[in-house]
Short mmCIF file of C-alpha atoms and ligand atoms in Angstrom, two decimals:
data_model
loop_
_atom_site.label_atom_id
_atom_site.label_comp_id
_atom_site.label_asym_id
_atom_site.label_seq_id
_atom_site.Cartn_x
_atom_site.Cartn_y
_atom_site.Cartn_z
CA MET A 1 0.00 0.00 0.00
CA ASP A 2 1.37 3.46 -0.81
CA ILE A 3 0.31 6.99 -0.02
CA ASN A 4 -1.57 7.40 -3.30
CA THR A 5 -3.71 4.37 -2.59
CA ILE A 6 -4.41 5.64 0.91
CA GLU A 7 -5.07 9.11 -0.43
CA GLN A 8 -7.48 7.89 -3.10
CA TYR A 9 -9.23 5.80 -0.50
CA MET A 10 -9.41 8.61 2.01
CA ASN A 11 -10.59 11.13 -0.56
CA ARG A 12 -13.86 9.22 -0.73
CA PHE A 13 -14.66 10.23 2.83
CA ASN A 14 -15.40 13.42 4.63
CA PRO A 15 -11.99 14.89 5.67
CA ARG A 16 -13.25 15.50 9.23
CA LEU A 17 -14.27 11.87 9.51
CA VAL A 18 -10.87 10.80 8.18
CA ALA A 19 -9.12 13.06 10.70
CA PHE A 20 -11.24 11.66 13.51
CA VAL A 21 -10.69 8.02 12.52
CA LEU A 22 -6.96 8.51 11.98
CA GLY A 23 -6.73 10.39 15.27
CA ALA A 24 -8.41 7.52 17.08
CA VAL A 25 -6.43 4.83 15.27
CA LYS A 26 -3.17 6.65 16.03
CA LYS A 27 -3.79 6.26 19.73
CA VAL A 28 -3.25 2.53 19.34
CA PRO A 29 0.55 2.03 19.45
CA TYR A 30 0.51 -0.72 16.79
CA PHE A 31 -1.33 1.47 14.28
CA ARG A 32 0.73 4.53 15.19
CA LYS A 33 3.87 2.59 14.38
CA MET A 34 2.35 1.29 11.17
CA ILE A 35 1.27 4.76 9.99
CA LYS A 36 4.73 6.15 10.82
CA ALA A 37 6.40 3.33 8.90
CA ILE A 38 4.21 3.92 5.83
CA VAL A 39 4.89 7.66 5.95
CA ARG A 40 8.65 7.10 6.43
CA LYS A 41 8.71 4.79 3.45
CA GLU A 42 6.69 7.20 1.36
CA SER A 43 8.81 10.22 2.38
CA ALA A 44 11.94 8.26 1.51
CA ALA A 45 10.48 7.45 -1.92
CA ILE A 46 9.48 11.09 -2.52
CA MET A 47 12.93 12.28 -1.41
CA LYS A 48 14.64 9.79 -3.70
CA GLU A 49 12.65 11.22 -6.58
CA LEU A 50 13.47 14.77 -5.53
CA GLU A 51 17.12 14.10 -4.68
CA GLY A 52 18.33 14.81 -8.22
CA SER A 53 16.84 18.31 -8.13
CA ILE A 54 17.88 18.96 -4.52
CA LYS A 55 21.50 17.95 -5.28
CA PRO A 56 22.10 19.00 -8.90
CA TYR A 57 25.90 19.31 -8.56
CA ARG A 58 26.58 15.70 -7.60
CA ARG A 59 29.55 14.47 -9.55
CA ALA A 60 29.44 17.60 -11.72
CA PHE A 61 31.93 19.44 -9.47
CA ALA A 62 34.65 18.53 -7.00
CA GLU A 63 33.13 17.22 -3.75
CA TYR A 64 34.75 17.16 -0.30
CA ALA A 65 33.30 14.81 2.28
CA SER A 66 36.43 15.48 4.31
CA LEU A 67 39.20 18.08 4.13
CA PRO A 68 41.49 17.86 1.10
CA ALA A 69 44.97 16.73 2.20
CA THR A 70 46.47 19.97 0.96
CA GLY A 71 44.61 23.16 0.21
CA ARG A 72 43.28 23.62 -3.32
CA PRO A 73 44.52 26.61 -5.34
CA ARG A 74 42.46 29.75 -4.86
CA LYS A 75 41.97 30.06 -8.62
CA GLU A 76 40.43 26.59 -8.80
CA ILE A 77 38.01 27.43 -5.99
CA ARG A 78 37.10 30.76 -7.54
CA ASP A 79 36.51 29.14 -10.94
CA LEU A 80 34.32 26.42 -9.43
CA MET A 81 32.16 28.96 -7.63
CA ARG A 82 31.88 31.19 -10.69
CA LYS A 83 30.66 28.22 -12.72
CA ILE A 84 28.09 27.29 -10.10
CA LYS A 85 26.98 30.92 -9.77
CA SER A 86 26.47 31.24 -13.51
CA ARG A 87 24.18 28.21 -13.43
CA GLU A 88 22.04 29.73 -10.70
CA GLU A 89 21.88 33.44 -11.30
CA GLY A 90 19.85 33.48 -14.52
CA LYS A 91 16.78 32.31 -12.66
CA TRP A 92 16.62 35.11 -10.10
CA LYS A 93 18.23 37.79 -12.26
CA ASN A 94 15.62 37.36 -14.95
CA GLY A 95 12.76 37.59 -12.48
CA PHE A 96 11.62 33.94 -12.36
CA VAL A 97 11.66 33.74 -8.56
CA SER A 98 8.98 34.82 -6.09
CA GLY A 99 10.51 37.04 -3.35
CA ALA A 100 14.06 35.89 -2.47
CA VAL A 101 16.05 38.59 -4.32
CA TYR A 102 14.42 41.94 -3.72
CA HIS A 103 16.72 44.27 -5.63
CA GLY A 104 19.38 42.44 -7.62
CA ASP A 105 20.59 45.17 -10.01
CA ALA A 106 24.25 44.57 -10.89
CA ALA A 107 25.50 48.02 -9.78
CA HIS A 108 23.68 47.75 -6.44
CA ILE A 109 25.15 44.28 -5.76
CA GLU A 110 28.64 45.44 -6.71
CA PHE A 111 28.33 48.41 -4.35
CA LEU A 112 27.21 46.20 -1.44
CA ASN A 113 30.04 43.74 -2.15
CA GLU A 114 32.54 46.58 -2.09
CA ILE A 115 31.18 47.79 1.26
CA TYR A 116 31.32 44.23 2.60
CA ALA A 117 34.95 43.91 1.54
CA ILE A 118 35.89 47.20 3.27
CA ASN A 119 34.37 45.94 6.52
CA SER A 120 34.95 42.18 6.23
CA GLN A 121 36.99 41.85 9.44
CA THR A 122 34.61 43.72 11.74
CA ASN A 123 32.74 42.16 14.64
CA PRO A 124 30.41 44.36 16.71
CA LEU A 125 30.99 42.10 19.73
CA HIS A 126 34.22 44.05 20.03
CA SER A 127 32.70 47.50 20.00
CA ASP A 128 35.97 48.98 21.28
CA VAL A 129 37.84 47.74 18.20
CA TRP A 130 35.06 48.55 15.73
CA PRO A 131 32.95 51.46 17.02
CA SER A 132 32.13 52.04 13.33
CA ILE A 133 29.64 49.15 13.40
CA ALA A 134 27.92 50.55 16.51
CA LYS A 135 27.50 53.81 14.59
CA TYR A 136 26.04 52.05 11.53
CA GLU A 137 23.69 49.89 13.60
CA ALA A 138 22.43 52.80 15.74
CA GLU A 139 21.65 54.73 12.58
CA ILE A 140 19.97 51.75 10.87
CA VAL A 141 17.67 51.42 13.89
CA SER A 142 16.99 55.16 14.01
CA MET A 143 16.27 55.48 10.27
CA THR A 144 13.92 52.46 10.42
CA ALA A 145 12.09 53.81 13.49
CA ALA A 146 11.62 57.22 11.86
CA MET A 147 10.24 55.54 8.74
CA LEU A 148 7.79 53.55 10.87
CA GLY A 149 6.09 56.42 12.62
CA ALA A 150 8.35 57.00 15.63
CA GLY A 151 8.79 60.66 16.47
CA SER A 152 12.35 61.86 17.16
CA ASP A 153 11.92 61.87 20.97
CA SER A 154 9.43 58.98 21.13
CA GLY A 155 11.80 56.60 22.94
CA VAL A 156 11.40 53.97 20.20
CA CYS A 157 14.59 51.91 20.10
CA GLY A 158 15.76 48.56 18.79
CA THR A 159 18.60 46.44 17.47
CA VAL A 160 19.88 45.04 14.22
CA THR A 161 19.41 41.26 13.94
CA SER A 162 20.31 38.55 11.45
CA GLY A 163 16.88 38.34 9.80
CA GLY A 164 13.13 38.38 10.28
CA THR A 165 13.06 35.15 12.26
CA GLU A 166 15.62 36.40 14.75
CA SER A 167 13.76 39.72 15.16
CA ILE A 168 10.55 37.82 15.90
CA LEU A 169 12.19 35.30 18.26
CA LEU A 170 13.83 38.13 20.20
CA ALA A 171 10.60 40.10 20.52
CA MET A 172 8.66 37.07 21.77
CA LYS A 173 11.42 36.23 24.26
CA SER A 174 11.37 39.83 25.51
CA TYR A 175 7.59 39.74 26.07
CA ARG A 176 7.88 36.38 27.83
CA ASP A 177 10.63 37.55 30.18
CA ARG A 178 8.88 40.84 30.92
CA ALA A 179 5.60 39.07 31.72
CA ARG A 180 7.40 36.65 34.03
CA GLU A 181 9.28 39.42 35.82
CA GLU A 182 6.59 42.08 36.04
CA ARG A 183 3.36 40.08 36.11
CA GLY A 184 4.47 36.70 37.42
CA ILE A 185 3.10 34.89 34.35
CA LYS A 186 4.60 31.41 34.25
CA LYS A 187 2.49 29.92 31.46
CA PRO A 188 2.50 32.69 28.86
CA GLU A 189 0.26 32.81 25.80
CA MET A 190 0.53 34.74 22.55
CA ILE A 191 -2.39 35.38 20.23
CA VAL A 192 -1.62 35.15 16.52
CA PRO A 193 -3.71 34.91 13.35
CA VAL A 194 -3.39 31.52 11.57
CA THR A 195 -1.66 33.33 8.71
CA VAL A 196 1.19 34.65 10.86
CA HIS A 197 4.73 33.62 9.86
CA ALA A 198 6.08 30.24 11.05
CA ALA A 199 8.74 32.14 13.03
CA PHE A 200 6.08 32.72 15.73
CA ASP A 201 5.51 28.98 16.01
CA LYS A 202 9.28 28.61 16.30
CA ALA A 203 9.24 31.19 19.12
CA SER A 204 6.40 29.29 20.78
CA GLN A 205 8.43 26.06 20.66
CA TYR A 206 11.77 27.58 21.65
CA PHE A 207 10.48 29.72 24.50
CA ASN A 208 7.54 27.69 25.75
CA ILE A 209 4.90 30.26 24.94
CA ARG A 210 1.52 28.77 24.16
CA MET A 211 0.39 29.92 20.73
CA ILE A 212 -3.32 30.72 20.49
CA LYS A 213 -4.29 30.85 16.83
CA VAL A 214 -7.26 32.89 15.69
CA PRO A 215 -9.00 32.55 12.32
CA VAL A 216 -8.95 35.07 9.49
CA ASP A 217 -11.90 36.57 7.61
CA ASP A 218 -12.78 36.00 3.95
CA LYS A 219 -10.08 38.53 3.00
CA PHE A 220 -7.47 36.62 5.05
CA ARG A 221 -7.23 39.28 7.78
CA ALA A 222 -7.28 38.40 11.47
CA ASP A 223 -10.74 38.08 12.99
CA VAL A 224 -10.77 40.84 15.65
CA LYS A 225 -13.68 39.33 17.58
CA ALA A 226 -11.80 36.05 17.86
CA VAL A 227 -8.75 37.96 19.11
CA ARG A 228 -10.86 39.63 21.79
CA ARG A 229 -12.29 36.27 22.89
CA ALA A 230 -8.82 34.68 23.04
CA ILE A 231 -7.37 37.17 25.53
CA THR A 232 -6.74 35.69 28.98
CA ARG A 233 -4.79 36.68 32.11
CA ARG A 234 -1.83 34.83 30.58
CA THR A 235 -1.75 36.72 27.28
CA ILE A 236 1.60 38.44 26.93
CA VAL A 237 1.37 39.68 23.35
CA ILE A 238 -0.98 39.91 20.38
CA VAL A 239 0.51 39.76 16.89
CA GLY A 240 -0.60 41.13 13.52
CA SER A 241 1.13 40.97 10.13
CA ALA A 242 1.78 43.89 7.81
CA PRO A 243 1.38 42.08 5.52
CA SER A 244 1.20 38.31 6.02
CA PHE A 245 3.58 36.09 4.09
CA PRO A 246 0.93 33.78 2.52
CA HIS A 247 -1.67 36.19 1.14
CA GLY A 248 0.00 39.58 1.49
CA MET A 249 -2.90 40.99 3.52
CA VAL A 250 -2.45 43.53 6.33
CA ASP A 251 -4.29 42.52 9.52
CA PRO A 252 -6.65 45.02 11.22
CA ILE A 253 -3.78 46.21 13.37
CA GLU A 254 -5.51 49.39 14.50
CA GLU A 255 -8.32 47.45 16.23
CA MET A 256 -6.08 44.62 17.41
CA SER A 257 -3.50 46.94 18.95
CA GLU A 258 -6.25 48.95 20.68
CA LEU A 259 -7.50 45.73 22.30
CA ALA A 260 -3.94 45.09 23.48
CA ARG A 261 -3.47 48.64 24.77
CA LYS A 262 -6.71 48.57 26.76
CA LYS A 263 -5.71 45.28 28.38
CA LYS A 264 -2.11 46.47 28.93
CA ILE A 265 -0.77 43.65 26.74
CA GLY A 266 2.07 43.96 24.24
CA PHE A 267 1.29 44.23 20.52
CA HIS A 268 3.79 43.17 17.88
CA THR A 269 3.45 44.18 14.23
CA ASP A 270 5.28 41.74 12.00
CA ALA A 271 6.33 44.10 9.22
CA CYS A 272 9.24 41.89 8.15
CA LEU A 273 7.80 41.80 4.66
CA GLY A 274 6.13 45.20 4.54
CA GLY A 275 8.16 47.49 6.80
CA PHE A 276 10.29 48.90 4.02
CA ILE A 277 7.58 49.16 1.39
CA LEU A 278 4.24 50.02 3.08
CA PRO A 279 5.36 53.52 4.22
CA TRP A 280 6.29 54.40 0.64
CA ILE A 281 3.19 52.86 -0.91
CA GLU A 282 1.17 54.92 1.56
CA ARG A 283 3.00 58.05 0.52
CA LEU A 284 2.20 57.23 -3.10
CA GLY A 285 -1.49 57.35 -2.20
CA TYR A 286 -2.39 53.66 -2.08
CA PRO A 287 -4.78 52.57 0.69
CA VAL A 288 -2.49 51.25 3.42
CA PRO A 289 -4.08 50.22 6.72
CA SER A 290 -2.35 51.69 9.82
CA PHE A 291 0.28 49.34 11.21
CA ASP A 292 3.18 51.27 12.75
CA PHE A 293 4.12 53.30 15.86
CA ARG A 294 1.57 55.98 15.01
CA LEU A 295 -0.84 53.52 16.65
CA PRO A 296 -0.39 53.90 20.43
CA GLY A 297 -1.01 50.21 21.11
CA VAL A 298 1.85 48.96 18.88
CA THR A 299 4.74 48.14 21.23
CA SER A 300 7.16 46.41 18.84
CA ILE A 301 7.75 46.03 15.10
CA SER A 302 9.98 43.71 13.09
CA ALA A 303 11.07 45.09 9.69
CA ASP A 304 13.51 43.33 7.38
CA THR A 305 16.27 45.35 5.82
CA HIS A 306 17.28 42.26 3.83
CA LYS A 307 13.94 42.22 2.01
CA TYR A 308 12.55 45.54 0.72
CA GLY A 309 15.33 47.42 2.56
CA TYR A 310 17.50 46.08 -0.32
CA ALA A 311 20.41 45.17 1.96
CA ALA A 312 22.38 41.95 1.49
CA LYS A 313 20.91 38.85 3.17
CA GLY A 314 21.54 38.71 6.90
CA THR A 315 20.00 41.79 8.53
CA SER A 316 16.66 42.88 9.97
CA VAL A 317 15.54 45.39 12.58
CA ILE A 318 13.54 44.78 15.76
CA LEU A 319 12.04 47.94 17.26
CA TYR A 320 10.50 48.48 20.72
CA ARG A 321 8.37 51.35 21.93
CA ASP A 322 10.59 51.83 24.98
CA PRO A 323 14.07 50.87 26.21
CA GLU A 324 12.68 48.93 29.23
CA LEU A 325 11.23 46.31 26.88
CA ARG A 326 14.49 46.16 24.92
CA HIS A 327 16.37 45.39 28.14
CA TYR A 328 14.53 42.04 28.28
CA GLN A 329 16.11 41.21 24.93
CA PHE A 330 19.70 41.96 25.96
CA TYR A 331 21.82 39.14 27.33
CA LYS A 332 24.22 40.03 30.11
CA THR A 333 26.16 38.08 32.73
CA SER A 334 28.52 39.17 35.47
CA GLU A 335 29.41 35.61 36.56
CA TRP A 336 31.43 34.22 33.67
CA PRO A 337 35.18 33.67 34.24
CA GLY A 338 35.64 34.99 30.70
CA GLY A 339 34.75 38.46 31.99
CA LEU A 340 31.68 40.68 31.93
CA TYR A 341 29.75 39.50 28.91
CA PHE A 342 26.80 41.01 27.12
CA SER A 343 25.30 40.85 23.66
CA PRO A 344 22.17 42.45 22.23
CA THR A 345 20.92 39.48 20.16
CA PHE A 346 21.22 35.66 20.07
CA ALA A 347 24.61 35.52 18.41
CA GLY A 348 27.90 36.33 20.10
CA SER A 349 30.27 37.32 17.32
CA ARG A 350 28.46 38.85 14.37
CA PRO A 351 29.35 39.91 10.82
CA GLY A 352 29.70 43.69 11.16
CA ALA A 353 30.21 43.89 7.41
CA LEU A 354 26.55 42.95 6.88
CA SER A 355 25.44 45.86 9.07
CA ALA A 356 27.80 48.17 7.21
CA ALA A 357 26.36 47.00 3.88
CA CYS A 358 22.82 47.48 5.25
CA TRP A 359 23.62 51.05 6.32
CA ALA A 360 25.16 51.72 2.92
CA ALA A 361 22.10 50.33 1.11
CA MET A 362 19.74 52.56 3.12
CA VAL A 363 21.80 55.70 2.79
CA SER A 364 22.48 55.18 -0.91
CA LEU A 365 18.79 54.66 -1.73
CA GLY A 366 17.37 57.41 0.46
CA GLU A 367 13.65 58.22 0.59
CA LYS A 368 13.48 58.79 -3.14
CA GLY A 369 15.04 55.43 -3.94
CA TYR A 370 12.55 53.57 -1.73
CA LEU A 371 9.63 55.57 -3.07
CA ASP A 372 10.52 54.85 -6.72
CA ALA A 373 11.08 51.16 -6.00
CA ALA A 374 7.74 50.84 -4.17
CA GLY A 375 5.93 52.55 -7.04
CA ARG A 376 7.40 50.19 -9.62
CA ILE A 377 6.58 47.14 -7.51
CA VAL A 378 2.90 47.98 -6.88
CA LYS A 379 2.35 48.92 -10.52
CA THR A 380 3.77 45.57 -11.64
CA ALA A 381 1.68 43.76 -9.03
CA GLU A 382 -1.43 45.52 -10.35
CA LYS A 383 -0.64 44.29 -13.86
CA ILE A 384 -0.20 40.75 -12.54
CA LYS A 385 -3.42 40.88 -10.49
CA LYS A 386 -5.45 42.13 -13.47
CA GLY A 387 -3.96 39.40 -15.65
CA ILE A 388 -4.75 36.63 -13.16
CA GLU A 389 -8.33 37.88 -12.76
CA LYS A 390 -8.80 37.34 -16.50
CA ILE A 391 -7.68 33.69 -16.41
CA PRO A 392 -10.78 31.46 -16.13
CA GLY A 393 -10.40 28.97 -13.29
CA LEU A 394 -8.12 31.13 -11.12
CA ARG A 395 -9.08 33.51 -8.33
CA ILE A 396 -6.99 35.90 -6.24
CA MET A 397 -6.99 35.46 -2.47
CA GLY A 398 -8.10 38.62 -0.69
CA ASP A 399 -7.17 42.03 -2.00
CA PRO A 400 -3.37 42.19 -1.80
CA LEU A 401 -0.99 45.02 -2.67
CA TRP A 402 2.07 43.17 -4.01
CA VAL A 403 2.13 39.58 -2.67
CA VAL A 404 -0.40 37.95 -4.97
CA ALA A 405 -1.80 34.56 -3.94
CA PHE A 406 -4.13 32.69 -6.25
CA ALA A 407 -6.18 29.50 -6.03
CA SER A 408 -8.50 27.43 -8.17
CA ASP A 409 -11.84 25.80 -7.44
CA GLU A 410 -11.56 23.58 -10.53
CA LEU A 411 -7.90 22.61 -10.90
CA ASN A 412 -5.13 21.27 -8.71
CA ILE A 413 -3.25 24.52 -8.09
CA TYR A 414 -0.03 22.66 -7.23
CA ARG A 415 -0.04 21.12 -10.68
CA VAL A 416 -0.35 24.63 -12.09
CA MET A 417 2.70 25.50 -9.97
CA ASP A 418 4.51 22.36 -11.21
CA PHE A 419 3.92 23.43 -14.80
CA MET A 420 5.26 26.90 -13.99
CA THR A 421 8.37 25.19 -12.59
CA THR A 422 8.92 23.50 -15.95
CA ARG A 423 8.89 26.99 -17.49
CA GLY A 424 11.61 28.09 -15.06
CA TRP A 425 9.43 29.76 -12.41
CA SER A 426 10.01 29.33 -8.72
CA LEU A 427 6.73 30.21 -7.00
CA ASN A 428 5.64 29.59 -3.41
CA GLY A 429 3.19 26.77 -2.74
CA LEU A 430 0.92 27.53 0.22
CA HIS A 431 -1.69 25.43 1.94
CA LYS A 432 -4.65 25.59 4.31
CA PRO A 433 -6.19 26.70 1.94
CA SER A 434 -4.37 25.43 -1.16
CA CYS A 435 -2.93 28.27 -3.22
CA VAL A 436 0.26 29.60 -4.79
CA HIS A 437 1.76 33.06 -4.56
CA ILE A 438 4.16 35.36 -6.28
CA CYS A 439 5.84 37.97 -4.11
CA VAL A 440 6.63 40.81 -6.52
CA THR A 441 10.09 42.38 -6.21
CA LEU A 442 12.16 44.76 -8.30
CA ARG A 443 13.22 41.77 -10.42
CA HIS A 444 9.66 41.53 -11.76
CA THR A 445 9.46 45.21 -12.65
CA ARG A 446 11.86 44.76 -15.55
CA PRO A 447 10.43 44.89 -19.08
CA ARG A 448 8.24 41.96 -20.16
CA VAL A 449 8.62 39.91 -16.94
CA ALA A 450 4.99 40.36 -15.81
CA GLU A 451 3.78 39.60 -19.35
CA ARG A 452 5.88 36.42 -19.46
CA PHE A 453 4.52 35.36 -16.07
CA LEU A 454 0.92 35.78 -17.24
CA LYS A 455 1.57 34.03 -20.56
CA ASP A 456 3.12 31.03 -18.76
CA LEU A 457 0.32 31.00 -16.18
CA ARG A 458 -2.32 30.89 -18.93
CA ALA A 459 -0.43 28.00 -20.55
CA ALA A 460 -0.18 26.24 -17.17
CA VAL A 461 -3.92 26.45 -16.52
CA ASP A 462 -4.61 25.22 -20.06
CA TYR A 463 -2.23 22.31 -19.66
CA VAL A 464 -3.57 21.16 -16.30
CA ARG A 465 -7.15 21.38 -17.59
CA LYS A 466 -6.25 19.21 -20.60
CA ASN A 467 -4.16 16.69 -18.62
CA PRO A 468 -6.14 15.97 -15.46
CA GLY A 469 -4.50 12.58 -14.79
CA GLU A 470 -0.86 13.69 -14.46
CA LYS A 471 0.85 13.51 -11.08
CA GLY A 472 3.33 16.43 -11.06
CA ASP A 473 6.31 16.92 -8.69
CA MET A 474 5.21 19.03 -5.76
CA ALA A 475 1.51 18.23 -6.18
CA PRO A 476 1.90 14.78 -4.51
CA VAL A 477 3.92 16.31 -1.67
CA TYR A 478 1.18 18.85 -0.91
CA GLY A 479 -1.42 16.14 -1.51
CA MET A 480 0.19 14.03 1.15
CA ALA A 481 0.54 16.98 3.54
CA ALA A 482 -3.12 17.83 3.10
CA SER A 483 -4.50 14.32 3.35
CA PHE A 484 -2.56 13.38 6.46
CA PRO A 485 -4.07 15.12 9.45
CA ASP A 486 -1.22 13.66 11.51
CA ARG A 487 1.30 16.47 12.09
CA THR A 488 4.16 14.13 12.86
CA ALA A 489 3.70 12.35 9.54
CA VAL A 490 4.17 15.58 7.65
CA THR A 491 7.04 16.81 9.80
CA ASP A 492 8.78 13.44 9.29
CA MET A 493 8.75 14.21 5.61
CA LEU A 494 10.33 17.60 6.29
CA ASP A 495 13.00 15.91 8.41
CA ALA A 496 13.76 13.69 5.42
CA TYR A 497 14.06 16.78 3.21
CA LEU A 498 16.47 18.50 5.60
CA ASP A 499 18.49 15.28 5.94
CA THR A 500 18.80 15.20 2.16
CA LEU A 501 20.05 18.80 2.07
CA TYR A 502 22.92 17.81 4.35
CA LYS A 503 23.95 14.78 2.30
CA VAL A 504 27.20 15.30 0.40
C1 PLP B 601 5.73 38.28 7.21
C2 PLP B 601 7.06 37.62 7.44
N1 PLP B 601 7.55 37.52 8.69
C3 PLP B 601 8.72 36.94 8.95
C4 PLP B 601 9.49 36.41 7.96
C5 PLP B 601 10.79 35.71 8.30
O1 PLP B 601 11.88 36.34 7.73
P1 PLP B 601 13.31 35.63 7.56
O2 PLP B 601 13.14 34.62 6.47
O3 PLP B 601 14.19 36.77 7.20
O4 PLP B 601 13.69 35.00 8.83
C6 PLP B 601 9.03 36.49 6.64
C7 PLP B 601 9.80 35.91 5.53
O5 PLP B 601 9.38 35.85 4.41
C8 PLP B 601 7.78 37.11 6.37
O6 PLP B 601 7.29 37.20 5.13
#
């Protein structure tokens, strides 16, 4: 018996009934073991099929499972990497990838590389040796806060982190520690919409904060009434996205943060994706719901410089309304034999060159650079949205600004995505509900990219309609994820994927 047989069999029943029966059956150790074994076998088979595409350089280039006896010549290493780079860069450079590379113009990259090289030895852990990085980071935080509605003497402060996930983890840890210290809360809870980024689930697991998920409305925005109902004495923070990763919708942050303010609870706006684009879209006159420090209930914001801030990968900003909250983020110890030790974020040593490059990106673009970029991105997204609306069988999820998710009531949307992959596209598959999105970046604003996307999408829909029996590549993976209500079965498959990534 394989997953397809089980899937076909299960598809005949009501999914709730299947979930209930599987849930009950799983409680019996024998069946639990059997289900796990089937899933393991099936994940292994899927991974074997995918291994070729996950590891495309096998045997094509020199491989080192252990150190070479003597070092290889620098030229050889450089040549190898240049060859590999040339294989990969066409895809993102020519705008085939959703999100991922947000700027990508050659002159911009060269400039950031130059800045990195100037600062490559810096480490802000040693602020006495490199006070330059403290200067750059303080200014990155200040420029970001000013952009996100903090007045000059508002007290809003923050730190530079390694990315959106770290900003979110740090904020959740700070709320947890503050609640424990100031309110004696030992079993903290955070309220998040189901569409919030997985980093919040990570924070929940890492820091033992119970995650209370609330549903979203038909436009994929958090249900405010459900948020109100979910608040308890243990709630330490409420979270809203501006916008959410899956559907690009901004939650009703004004109402949500007011609820938090009235109950004296923290409110975090996750503007990792939108922090560096929403302020400029708003200035261009597009309808942008309030989300930043202009709302009195918002107590922290994460905003990623390495997305629409157009910095190199590896930086983000976490902002707090006041320094007291930031103190819960800082690590400090006076007990270590290694001396007085303190660091603002999770890492000890950090690449100061990335902060320098981030500062350089922000200062070189300036307000005008961000404004122009935002204008080009929303205009391209509008073209894409209009085009998708005209394709029979597809519908857009919600009413997004530049992250455009689409679904189908007639076709398997993952097979549409699989077809797009054969045309070179790398789109994001989403589920619960099943859909696919394209996160529009500057790469897509180049001539003819949006037109090519729509042409390929029309062909994809046509193809899937005419070939209903085909299996596809990612379609079975999502099929399996959707049909197995058992979380561990799906996460086992993800373990297998990560294991494969680390195979030489
Ligand atoms: C809304 C949102 N929050 C958080 C993150 C996490 O960011 P990172 O991948 O930099 O950790 C993302 C990433 O896409 C995001 O879209």
